[in-house]
PDB file of C-alpha atoms in Angstrom:
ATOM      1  CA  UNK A  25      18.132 -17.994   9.708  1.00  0.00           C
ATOM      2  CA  UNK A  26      15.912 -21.247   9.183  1.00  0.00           C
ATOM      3  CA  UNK A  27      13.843 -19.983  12.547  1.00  0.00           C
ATOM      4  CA  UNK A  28      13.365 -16.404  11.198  1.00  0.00           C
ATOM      5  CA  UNK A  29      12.444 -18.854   8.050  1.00  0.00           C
ATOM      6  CA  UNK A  30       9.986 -20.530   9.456  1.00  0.00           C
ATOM      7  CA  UNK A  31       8.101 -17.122  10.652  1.00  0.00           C
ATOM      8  CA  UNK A  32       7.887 -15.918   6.816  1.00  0.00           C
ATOM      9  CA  UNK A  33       5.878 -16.451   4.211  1.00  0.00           C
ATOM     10  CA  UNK A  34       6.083 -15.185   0.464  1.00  0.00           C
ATOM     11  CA  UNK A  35       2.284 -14.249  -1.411  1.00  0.00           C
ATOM     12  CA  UNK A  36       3.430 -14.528  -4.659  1.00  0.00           C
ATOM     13  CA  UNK A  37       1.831 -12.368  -7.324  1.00  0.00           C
ATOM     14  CA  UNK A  38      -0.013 -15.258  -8.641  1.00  0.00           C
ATOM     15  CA  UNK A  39      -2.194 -15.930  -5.636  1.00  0.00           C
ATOM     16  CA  UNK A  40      -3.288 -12.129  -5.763  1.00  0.00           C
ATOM     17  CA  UNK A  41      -7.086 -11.341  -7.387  1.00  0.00           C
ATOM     18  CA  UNK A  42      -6.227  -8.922 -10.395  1.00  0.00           C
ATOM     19  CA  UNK A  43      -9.689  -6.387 -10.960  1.00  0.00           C
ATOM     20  CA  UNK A  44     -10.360  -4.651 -14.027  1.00  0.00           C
ATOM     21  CA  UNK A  45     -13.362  -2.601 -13.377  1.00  0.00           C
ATOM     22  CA  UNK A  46     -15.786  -1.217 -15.607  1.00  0.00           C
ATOM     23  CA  UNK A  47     -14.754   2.423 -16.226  1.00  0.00           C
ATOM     24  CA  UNK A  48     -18.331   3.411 -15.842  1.00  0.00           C
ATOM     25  CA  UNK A  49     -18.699   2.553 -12.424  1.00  0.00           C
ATOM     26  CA  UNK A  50     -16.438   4.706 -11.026  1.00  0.00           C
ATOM     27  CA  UNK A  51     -17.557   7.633 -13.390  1.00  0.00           C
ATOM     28  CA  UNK A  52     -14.944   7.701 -16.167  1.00  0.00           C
ATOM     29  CA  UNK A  53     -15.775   7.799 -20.028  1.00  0.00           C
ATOM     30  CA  UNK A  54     -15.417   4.374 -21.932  1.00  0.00           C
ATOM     31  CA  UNK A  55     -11.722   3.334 -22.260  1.00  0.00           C
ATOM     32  CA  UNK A  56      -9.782   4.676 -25.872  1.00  0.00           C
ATOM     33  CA  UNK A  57      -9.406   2.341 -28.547  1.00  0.00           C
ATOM     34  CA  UNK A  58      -5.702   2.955 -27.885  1.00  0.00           C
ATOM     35  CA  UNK A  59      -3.064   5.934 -26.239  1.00  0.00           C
ATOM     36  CA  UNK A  60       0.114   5.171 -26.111  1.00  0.00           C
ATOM     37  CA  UNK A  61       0.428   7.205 -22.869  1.00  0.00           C
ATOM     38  CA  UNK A  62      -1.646   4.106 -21.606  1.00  0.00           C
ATOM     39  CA  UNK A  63       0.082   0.504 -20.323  1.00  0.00           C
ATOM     40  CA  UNK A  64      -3.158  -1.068 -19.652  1.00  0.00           C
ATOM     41  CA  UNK A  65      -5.643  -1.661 -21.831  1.00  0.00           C
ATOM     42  CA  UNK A  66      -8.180  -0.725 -19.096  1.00  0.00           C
ATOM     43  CA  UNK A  67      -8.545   2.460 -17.121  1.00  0.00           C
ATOM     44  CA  UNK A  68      -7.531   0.476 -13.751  1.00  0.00           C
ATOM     45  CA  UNK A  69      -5.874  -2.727 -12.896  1.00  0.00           C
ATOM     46  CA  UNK A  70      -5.731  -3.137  -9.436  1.00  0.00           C
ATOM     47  CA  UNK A  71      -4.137  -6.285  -7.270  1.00  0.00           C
ATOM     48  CA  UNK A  72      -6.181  -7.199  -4.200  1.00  0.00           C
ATOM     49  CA  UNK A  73      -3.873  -8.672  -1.648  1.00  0.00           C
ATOM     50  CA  UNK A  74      -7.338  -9.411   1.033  1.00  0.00           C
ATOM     51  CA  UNK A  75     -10.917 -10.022   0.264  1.00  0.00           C
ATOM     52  CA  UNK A  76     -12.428  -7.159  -1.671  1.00  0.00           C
ATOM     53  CA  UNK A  77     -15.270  -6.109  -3.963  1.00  0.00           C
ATOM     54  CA  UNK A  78     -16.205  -8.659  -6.452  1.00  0.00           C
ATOM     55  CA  UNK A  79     -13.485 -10.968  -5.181  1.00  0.00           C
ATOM     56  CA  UNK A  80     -14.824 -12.974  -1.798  1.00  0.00           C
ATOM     57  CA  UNK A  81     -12.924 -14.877  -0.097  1.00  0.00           C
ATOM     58  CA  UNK A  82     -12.967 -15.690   3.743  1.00  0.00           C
ATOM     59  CA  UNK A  83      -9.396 -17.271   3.059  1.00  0.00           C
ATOM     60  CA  UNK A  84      -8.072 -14.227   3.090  1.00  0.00           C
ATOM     61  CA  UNK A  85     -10.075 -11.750   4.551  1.00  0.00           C
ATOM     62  CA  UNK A  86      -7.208 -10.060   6.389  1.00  0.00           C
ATOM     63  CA  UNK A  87      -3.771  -9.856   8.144  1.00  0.00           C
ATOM     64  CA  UNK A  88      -4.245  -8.442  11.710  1.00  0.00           C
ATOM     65  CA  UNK A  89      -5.977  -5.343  11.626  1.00  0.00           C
ATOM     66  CA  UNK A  90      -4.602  -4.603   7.825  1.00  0.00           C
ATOM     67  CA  UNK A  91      -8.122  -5.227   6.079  1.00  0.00           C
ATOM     68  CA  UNK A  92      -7.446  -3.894   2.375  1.00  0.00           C
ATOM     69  CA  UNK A  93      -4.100  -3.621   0.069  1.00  0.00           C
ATOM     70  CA  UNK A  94      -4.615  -2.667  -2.993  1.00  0.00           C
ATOM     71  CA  UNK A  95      -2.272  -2.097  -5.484  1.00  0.00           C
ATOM     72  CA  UNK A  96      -3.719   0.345  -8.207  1.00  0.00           C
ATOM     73  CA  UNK A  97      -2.593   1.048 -11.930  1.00  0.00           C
ATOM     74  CA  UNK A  98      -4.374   4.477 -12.734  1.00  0.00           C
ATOM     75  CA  UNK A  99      -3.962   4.891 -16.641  1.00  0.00           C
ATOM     76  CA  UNK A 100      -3.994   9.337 -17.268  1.00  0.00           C
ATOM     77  CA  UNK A 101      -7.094  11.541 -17.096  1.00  0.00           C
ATOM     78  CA  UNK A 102      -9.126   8.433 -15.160  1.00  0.00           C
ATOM     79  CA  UNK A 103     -10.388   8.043 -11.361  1.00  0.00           C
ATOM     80  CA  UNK A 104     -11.915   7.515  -8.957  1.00  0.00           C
ATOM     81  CA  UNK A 105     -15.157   9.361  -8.375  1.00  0.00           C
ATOM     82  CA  UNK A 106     -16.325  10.469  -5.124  1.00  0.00           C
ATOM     83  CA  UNK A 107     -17.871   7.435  -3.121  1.00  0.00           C
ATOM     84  CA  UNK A 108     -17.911   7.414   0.987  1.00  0.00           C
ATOM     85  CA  UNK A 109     -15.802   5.685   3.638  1.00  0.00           C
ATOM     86  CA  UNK A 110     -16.573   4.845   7.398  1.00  0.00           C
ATOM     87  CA  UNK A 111     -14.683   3.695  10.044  1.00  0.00           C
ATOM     88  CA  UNK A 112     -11.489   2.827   8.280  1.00  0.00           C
ATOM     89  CA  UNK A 113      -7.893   4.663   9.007  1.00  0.00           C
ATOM     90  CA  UNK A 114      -6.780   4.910   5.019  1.00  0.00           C
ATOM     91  CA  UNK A 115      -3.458   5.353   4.434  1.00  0.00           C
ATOM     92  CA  UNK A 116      -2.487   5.834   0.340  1.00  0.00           C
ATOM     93  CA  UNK A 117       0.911   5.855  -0.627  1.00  0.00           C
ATOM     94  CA  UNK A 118       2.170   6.919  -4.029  1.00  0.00           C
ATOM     95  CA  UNK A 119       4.236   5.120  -6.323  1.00  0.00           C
ATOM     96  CA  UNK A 120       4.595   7.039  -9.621  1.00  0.00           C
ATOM     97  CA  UNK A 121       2.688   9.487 -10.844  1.00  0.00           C
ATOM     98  CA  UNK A 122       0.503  12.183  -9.407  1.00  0.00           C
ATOM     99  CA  UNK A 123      -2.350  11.463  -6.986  1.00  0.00           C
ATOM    100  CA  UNK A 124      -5.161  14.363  -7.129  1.00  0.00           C
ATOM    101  CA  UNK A 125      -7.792  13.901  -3.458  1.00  0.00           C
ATOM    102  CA  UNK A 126     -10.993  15.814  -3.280  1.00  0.00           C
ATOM    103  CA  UNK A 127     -13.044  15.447   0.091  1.00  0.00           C
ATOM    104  CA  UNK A 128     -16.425  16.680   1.754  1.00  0.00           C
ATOM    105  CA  UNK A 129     -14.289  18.337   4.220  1.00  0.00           C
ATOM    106  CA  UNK A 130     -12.742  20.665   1.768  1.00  0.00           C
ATOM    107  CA  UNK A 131      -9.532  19.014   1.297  1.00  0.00           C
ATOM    108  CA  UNK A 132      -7.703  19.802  -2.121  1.00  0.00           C
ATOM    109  CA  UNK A 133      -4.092  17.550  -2.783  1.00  0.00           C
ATOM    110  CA  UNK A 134      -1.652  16.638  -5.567  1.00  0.00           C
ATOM    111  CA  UNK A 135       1.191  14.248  -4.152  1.00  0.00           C
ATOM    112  CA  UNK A 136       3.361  12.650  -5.816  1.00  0.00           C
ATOM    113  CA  UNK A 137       6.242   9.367  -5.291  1.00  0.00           C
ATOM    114  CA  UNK A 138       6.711   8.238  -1.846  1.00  0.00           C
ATOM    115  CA  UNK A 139       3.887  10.765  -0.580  1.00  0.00           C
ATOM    116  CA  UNK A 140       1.073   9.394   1.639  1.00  0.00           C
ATOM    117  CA  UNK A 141      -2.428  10.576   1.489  1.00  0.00           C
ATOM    118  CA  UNK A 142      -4.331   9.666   4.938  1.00  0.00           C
ATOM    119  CA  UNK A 143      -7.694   9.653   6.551  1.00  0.00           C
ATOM    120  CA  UNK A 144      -9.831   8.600   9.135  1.00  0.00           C
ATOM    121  CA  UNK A 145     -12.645   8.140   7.905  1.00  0.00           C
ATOM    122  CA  UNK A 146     -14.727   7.937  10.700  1.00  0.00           C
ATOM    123  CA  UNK A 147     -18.435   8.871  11.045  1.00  0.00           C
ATOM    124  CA  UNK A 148     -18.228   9.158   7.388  1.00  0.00           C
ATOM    125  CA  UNK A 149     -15.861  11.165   4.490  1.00  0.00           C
ATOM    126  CA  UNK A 150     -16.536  10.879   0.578  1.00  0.00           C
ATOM    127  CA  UNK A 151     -14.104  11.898  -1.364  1.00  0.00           C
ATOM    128  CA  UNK A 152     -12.614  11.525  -4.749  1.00  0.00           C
ATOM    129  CA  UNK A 153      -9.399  10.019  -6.424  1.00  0.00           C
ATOM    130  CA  UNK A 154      -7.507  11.120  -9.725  1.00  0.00           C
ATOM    131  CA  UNK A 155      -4.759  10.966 -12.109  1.00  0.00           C
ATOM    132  CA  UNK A 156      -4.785  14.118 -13.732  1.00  0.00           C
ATOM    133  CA  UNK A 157      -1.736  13.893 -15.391  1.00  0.00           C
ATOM    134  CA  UNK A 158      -0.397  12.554 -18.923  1.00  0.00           C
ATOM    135  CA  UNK A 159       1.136   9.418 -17.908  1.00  0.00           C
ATOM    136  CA  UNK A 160       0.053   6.068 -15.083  1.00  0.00           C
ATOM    137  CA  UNK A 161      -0.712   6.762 -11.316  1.00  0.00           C
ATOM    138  CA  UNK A 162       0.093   3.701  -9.023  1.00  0.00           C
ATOM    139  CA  UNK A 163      -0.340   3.497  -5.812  1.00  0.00           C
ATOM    140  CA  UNK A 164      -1.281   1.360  -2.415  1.00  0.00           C
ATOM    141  CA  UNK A 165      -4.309   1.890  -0.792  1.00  0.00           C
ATOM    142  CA  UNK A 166      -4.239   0.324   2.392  1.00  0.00           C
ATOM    143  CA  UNK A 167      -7.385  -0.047   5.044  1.00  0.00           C
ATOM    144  CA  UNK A 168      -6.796   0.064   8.344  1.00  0.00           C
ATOM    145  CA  UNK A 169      -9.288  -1.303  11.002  1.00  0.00           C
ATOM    146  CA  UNK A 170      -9.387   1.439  14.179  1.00  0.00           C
ATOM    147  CA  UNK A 171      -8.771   0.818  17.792  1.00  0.00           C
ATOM    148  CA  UNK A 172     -12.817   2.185  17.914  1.00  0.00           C
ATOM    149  CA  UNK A 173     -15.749   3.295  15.524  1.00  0.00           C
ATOM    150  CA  UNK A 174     -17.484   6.559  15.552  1.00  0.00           C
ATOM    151  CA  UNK A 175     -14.202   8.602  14.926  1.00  0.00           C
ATOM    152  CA  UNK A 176     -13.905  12.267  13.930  1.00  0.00           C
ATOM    153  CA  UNK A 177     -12.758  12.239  10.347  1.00  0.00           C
ATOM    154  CA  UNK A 178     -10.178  13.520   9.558  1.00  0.00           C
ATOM    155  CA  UNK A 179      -7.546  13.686   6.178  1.00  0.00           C
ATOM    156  CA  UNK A 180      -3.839  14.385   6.085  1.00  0.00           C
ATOM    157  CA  UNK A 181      -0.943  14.366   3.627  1.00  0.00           C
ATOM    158  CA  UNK A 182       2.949  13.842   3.602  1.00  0.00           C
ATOM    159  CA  UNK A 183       4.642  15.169   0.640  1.00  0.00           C
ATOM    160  CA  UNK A 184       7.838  13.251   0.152  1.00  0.00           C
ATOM    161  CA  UNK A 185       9.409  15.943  -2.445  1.00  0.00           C
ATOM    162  CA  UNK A 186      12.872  16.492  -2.076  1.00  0.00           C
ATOM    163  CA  UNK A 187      12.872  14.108   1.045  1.00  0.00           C
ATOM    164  CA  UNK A 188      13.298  10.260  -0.482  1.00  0.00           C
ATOM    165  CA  UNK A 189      16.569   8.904   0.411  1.00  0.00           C
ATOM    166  CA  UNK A 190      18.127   5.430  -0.988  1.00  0.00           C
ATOM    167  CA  UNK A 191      19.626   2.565   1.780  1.00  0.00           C
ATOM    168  CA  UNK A 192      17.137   4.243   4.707  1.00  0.00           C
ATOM    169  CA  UNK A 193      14.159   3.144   6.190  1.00  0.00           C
ATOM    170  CA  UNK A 194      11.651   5.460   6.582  1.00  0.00           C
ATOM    171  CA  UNK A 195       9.582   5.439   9.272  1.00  0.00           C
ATOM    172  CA  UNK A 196       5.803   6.627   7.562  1.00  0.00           C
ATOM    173  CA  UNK A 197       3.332   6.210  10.091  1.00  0.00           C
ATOM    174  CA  UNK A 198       2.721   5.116  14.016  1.00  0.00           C
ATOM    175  CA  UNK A 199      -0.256   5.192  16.463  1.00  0.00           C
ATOM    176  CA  UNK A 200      -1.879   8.860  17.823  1.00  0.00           C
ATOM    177  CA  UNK A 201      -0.463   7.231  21.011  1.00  0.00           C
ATOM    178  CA  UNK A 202       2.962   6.646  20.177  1.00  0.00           C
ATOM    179  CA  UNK A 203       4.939   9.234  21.682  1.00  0.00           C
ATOM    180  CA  UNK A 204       8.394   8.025  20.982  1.00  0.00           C
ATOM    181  CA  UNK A 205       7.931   8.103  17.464  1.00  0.00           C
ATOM    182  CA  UNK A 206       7.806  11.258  15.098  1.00  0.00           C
ATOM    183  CA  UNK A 207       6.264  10.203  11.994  1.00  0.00           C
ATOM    184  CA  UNK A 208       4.526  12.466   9.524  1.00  0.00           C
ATOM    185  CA  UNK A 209       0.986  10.296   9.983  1.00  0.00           C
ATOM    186  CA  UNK A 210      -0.692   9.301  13.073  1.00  0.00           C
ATOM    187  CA  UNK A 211      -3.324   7.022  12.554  1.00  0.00           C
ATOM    188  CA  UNK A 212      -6.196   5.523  15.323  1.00  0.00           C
ATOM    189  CA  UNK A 213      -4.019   1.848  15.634  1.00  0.00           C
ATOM    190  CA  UNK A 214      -1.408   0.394  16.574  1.00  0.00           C
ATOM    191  CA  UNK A 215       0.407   0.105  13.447  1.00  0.00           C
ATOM    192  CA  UNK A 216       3.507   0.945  11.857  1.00  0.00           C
ATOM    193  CA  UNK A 217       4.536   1.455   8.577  1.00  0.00           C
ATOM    194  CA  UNK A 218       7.941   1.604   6.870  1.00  0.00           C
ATOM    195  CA  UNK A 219       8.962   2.142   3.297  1.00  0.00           C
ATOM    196  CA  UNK A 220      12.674   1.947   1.681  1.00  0.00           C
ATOM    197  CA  UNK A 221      14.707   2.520  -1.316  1.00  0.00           C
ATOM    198  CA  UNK A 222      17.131  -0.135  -1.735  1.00  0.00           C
ATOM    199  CA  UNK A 223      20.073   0.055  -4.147  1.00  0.00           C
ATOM    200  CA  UNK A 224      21.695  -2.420  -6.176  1.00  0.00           C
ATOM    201  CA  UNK A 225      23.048  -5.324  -3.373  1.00  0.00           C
ATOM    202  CA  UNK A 226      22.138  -3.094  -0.739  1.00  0.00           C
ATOM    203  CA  UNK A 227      20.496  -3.759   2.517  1.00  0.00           C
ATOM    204  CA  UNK A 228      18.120  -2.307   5.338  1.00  0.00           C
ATOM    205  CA  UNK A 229      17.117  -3.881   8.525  1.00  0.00           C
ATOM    206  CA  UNK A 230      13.741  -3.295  10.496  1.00  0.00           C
ATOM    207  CA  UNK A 231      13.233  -4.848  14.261  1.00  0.00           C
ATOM    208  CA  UNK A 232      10.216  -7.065  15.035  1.00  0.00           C
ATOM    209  CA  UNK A 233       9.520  -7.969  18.422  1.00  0.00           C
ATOM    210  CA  UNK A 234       7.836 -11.468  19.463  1.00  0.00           C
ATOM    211  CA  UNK A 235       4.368 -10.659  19.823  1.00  0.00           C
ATOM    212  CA  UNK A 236       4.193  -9.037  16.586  1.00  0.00           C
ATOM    213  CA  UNK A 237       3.571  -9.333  13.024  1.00  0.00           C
ATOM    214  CA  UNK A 238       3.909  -7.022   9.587  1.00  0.00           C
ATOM    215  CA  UNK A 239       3.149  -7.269   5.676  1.00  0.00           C
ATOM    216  CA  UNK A 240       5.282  -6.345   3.573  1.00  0.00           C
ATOM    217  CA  UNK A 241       4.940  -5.531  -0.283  1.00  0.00           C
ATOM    218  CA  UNK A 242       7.777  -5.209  -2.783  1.00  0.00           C
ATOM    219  CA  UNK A 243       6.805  -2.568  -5.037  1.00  0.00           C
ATOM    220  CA  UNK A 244       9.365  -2.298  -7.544  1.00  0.00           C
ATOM    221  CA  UNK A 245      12.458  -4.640  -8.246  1.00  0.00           C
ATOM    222  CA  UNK A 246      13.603  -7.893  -6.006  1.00  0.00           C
ATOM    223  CA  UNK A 247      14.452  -8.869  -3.166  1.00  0.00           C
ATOM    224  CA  UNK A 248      15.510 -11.197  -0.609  1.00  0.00           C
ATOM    225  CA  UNK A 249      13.582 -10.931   2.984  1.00  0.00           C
ATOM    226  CA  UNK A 250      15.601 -13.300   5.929  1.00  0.00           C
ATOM    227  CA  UNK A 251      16.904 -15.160   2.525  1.00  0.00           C
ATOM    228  CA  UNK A 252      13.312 -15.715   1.014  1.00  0.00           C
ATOM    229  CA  UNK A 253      13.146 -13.920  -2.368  1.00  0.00           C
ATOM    230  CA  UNK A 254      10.006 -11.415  -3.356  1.00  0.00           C
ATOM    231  CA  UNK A 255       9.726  -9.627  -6.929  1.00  0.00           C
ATOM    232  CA  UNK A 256       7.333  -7.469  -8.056  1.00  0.00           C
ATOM    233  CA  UNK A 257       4.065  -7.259  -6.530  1.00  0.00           C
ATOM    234  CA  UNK A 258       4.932 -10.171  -4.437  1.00  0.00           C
ATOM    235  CA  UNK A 259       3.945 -10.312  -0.666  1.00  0.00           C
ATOM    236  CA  UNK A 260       5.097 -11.632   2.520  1.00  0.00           C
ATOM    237  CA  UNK A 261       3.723 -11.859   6.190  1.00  0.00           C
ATOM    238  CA  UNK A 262       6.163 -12.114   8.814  1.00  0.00           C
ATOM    239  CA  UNK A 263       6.080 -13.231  12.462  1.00  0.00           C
ATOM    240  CA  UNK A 264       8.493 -11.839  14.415  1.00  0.00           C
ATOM    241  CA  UNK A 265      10.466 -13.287  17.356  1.00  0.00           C
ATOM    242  CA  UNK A 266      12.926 -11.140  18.207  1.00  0.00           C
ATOM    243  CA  UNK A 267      15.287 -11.185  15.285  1.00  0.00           C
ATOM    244  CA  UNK A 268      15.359  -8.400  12.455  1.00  0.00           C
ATOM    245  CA  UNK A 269      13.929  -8.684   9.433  1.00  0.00           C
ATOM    246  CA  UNK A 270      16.764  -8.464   6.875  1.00  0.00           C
ATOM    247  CA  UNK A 271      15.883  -6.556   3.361  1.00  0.00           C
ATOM    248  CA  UNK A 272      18.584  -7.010   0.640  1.00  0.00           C
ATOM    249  CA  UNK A 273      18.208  -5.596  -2.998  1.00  0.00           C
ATOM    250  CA  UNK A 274      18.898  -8.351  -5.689  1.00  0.00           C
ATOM    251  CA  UNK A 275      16.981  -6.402  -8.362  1.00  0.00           C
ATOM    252  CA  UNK A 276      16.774  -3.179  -9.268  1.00  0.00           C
ATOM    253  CA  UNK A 277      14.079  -1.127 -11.731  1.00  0.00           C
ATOM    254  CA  UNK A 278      14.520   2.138 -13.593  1.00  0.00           C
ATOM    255  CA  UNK A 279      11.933   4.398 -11.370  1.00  0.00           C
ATOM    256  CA  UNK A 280      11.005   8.031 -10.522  1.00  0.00           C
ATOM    257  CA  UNK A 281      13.956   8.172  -8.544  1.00  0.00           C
ATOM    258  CA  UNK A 282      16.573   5.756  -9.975  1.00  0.00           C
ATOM    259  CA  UNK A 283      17.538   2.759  -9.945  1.00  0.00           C
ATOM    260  CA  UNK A 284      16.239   0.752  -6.588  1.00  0.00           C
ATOM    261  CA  UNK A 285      14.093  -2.119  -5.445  1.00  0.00           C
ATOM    262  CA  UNK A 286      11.694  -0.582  -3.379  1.00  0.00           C
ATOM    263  CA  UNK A 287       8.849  -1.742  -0.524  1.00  0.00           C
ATOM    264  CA  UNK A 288       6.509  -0.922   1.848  1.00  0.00           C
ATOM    265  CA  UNK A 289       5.819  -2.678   5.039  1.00  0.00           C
ATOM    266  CA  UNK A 290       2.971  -2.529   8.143  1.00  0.00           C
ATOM    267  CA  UNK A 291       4.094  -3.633  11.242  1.00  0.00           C
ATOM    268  CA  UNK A 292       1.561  -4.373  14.088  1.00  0.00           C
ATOM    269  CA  UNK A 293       0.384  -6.481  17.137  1.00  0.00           C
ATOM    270  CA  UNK A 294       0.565 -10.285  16.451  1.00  0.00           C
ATOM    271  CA  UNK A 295      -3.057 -11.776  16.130  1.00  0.00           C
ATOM    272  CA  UNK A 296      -2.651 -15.625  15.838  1.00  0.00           C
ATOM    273  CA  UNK A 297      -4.350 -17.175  13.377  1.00  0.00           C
ATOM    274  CA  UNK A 298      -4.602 -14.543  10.616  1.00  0.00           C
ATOM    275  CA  UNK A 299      -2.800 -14.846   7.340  1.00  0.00           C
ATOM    276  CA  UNK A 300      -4.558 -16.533   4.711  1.00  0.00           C
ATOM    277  CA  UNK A 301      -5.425 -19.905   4.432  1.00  0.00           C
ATOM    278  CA  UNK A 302      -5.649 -20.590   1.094  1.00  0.00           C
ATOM    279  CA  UNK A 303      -2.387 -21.090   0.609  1.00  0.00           C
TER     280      UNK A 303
END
């Protein structure tokens, strides 16, 4: 326990950047006076867990090839408005809430909890993001750096309805050239990513070789990783060496789909040195 320990290491909450954008930048009208469909006083609160927009910091500029998670309140009938992306594999995965994607290659999708919206972005994709409905959109929008530039692009979506299952891992995404392992994305890296519901004092397991490394988030709820605790919005990187990574549930929240704590983890080559170094 103290080695697998020693390979961990909790990003609380409180060492995230928290943005609160002007609505006007990303196209939306001027934020109501008050709606109690709204829990944020702002149209979007998003957590940046890397260097991003306004907030610069070489500290932290990324974890392996993971270059962006962000974690994104949407408060209803706001968005994102179509803007471009280049040479990025994008992987969006929904929280709660409805998740409305528009692109310049004619792709049309409403997905909702534990759905992923993907893309490679390429040569160049713009495309639009919305919460159409009448209550918050959250999700993570993570930014994947490809094994090469000058990609076709190219968007995908997994639609987790009827499909989420408590105690499991699932197994969301793996590399174009991963043959072993059927996952509804394929992205242009080597990279993993798991996500799990996790019920009251229940616990999930995930292997991690030496040589590699992951991120992992916890969404909703608490929980203890290799005996390190996490709660909400927390992070954690993790170097592996050959021992699972342990994930119990000490906490549980009231969500879409019960009562669980709940995360989302990338798994990928080790790259020594990265992590921040702020902290």
């Amino acid at each position: 326990m103290s080695t697998c320990k020693s390979l961990l290491r909790v990003i609380p909450k409180t060492k995230l950047f928290e943005s609160e954008p002007d609505p006007r930048w990303f196209g939306n009208g001027p934020n109501p006076g008050y709606d109690p469909a709204w829990t944020n006083g702002n149209w979007l609160k998003s957590r940046f867990h890397f260097s991003f927009a306004e907030y610069h910091n070489p500290q932290n500029s990324s974890f392996g090839v993971l270059r962006v998670m962000n974690d994104d309140l949407v408060q209803p009938k706001r968005g994102f408005g179509t803007h471009g992306h280049g040479n990025m594999e994008i992987i969006t995965y929904i929280v709660n809430g409805k998740l409305t994607h528009e692109d310049s290659m004619g792709n049309g999708e409403s997905l909702g909890r534990g759905s992923i919206q993907f893309m490679t972005a390429g040569t160049g994709v713009r495309h639009s993001e919305f919460n159409h409905g009448e209550k918050p959109l959250r999700f993570i929008q993570t930014w994947i750096v490809p094994e090469r530039n000058g990609l076709k692009p190219n968007y995908g979506g997994y639609d987790a309805k009827g499909k989420l299952k408590k105690n499991t891992i699932n197994h969301l995404a793996s590399s174009v050239k991963n043959s072993k392992s059927d996952t509804p994305v394929k992205v242009n890296q080597d990279v993993n990513c798991y996500a799990a519901e996790i019920e009251l004092g229940k616990s999930v397991s995930i292997d991690l070789s030496a040589g590699r490394q992951a991120y992992l988030l916890c969404i909703e709820g608490s929980l203890k990783v290799n005996g390190e605790a996490l709660t909400r919005h927390d992070g954690c990187e993790i170097h592996g060496n050959g021992e699972p990574i342990s994930i119990e549930a000490t906490g549980v929240e009231e969500t879409e789909n019960g009562k669980v704590a709940h995360f989302l983890m990338f798994e990928m080559k080790d790259a020594p040195g990265s992590g921040r170094k702020d902290i």
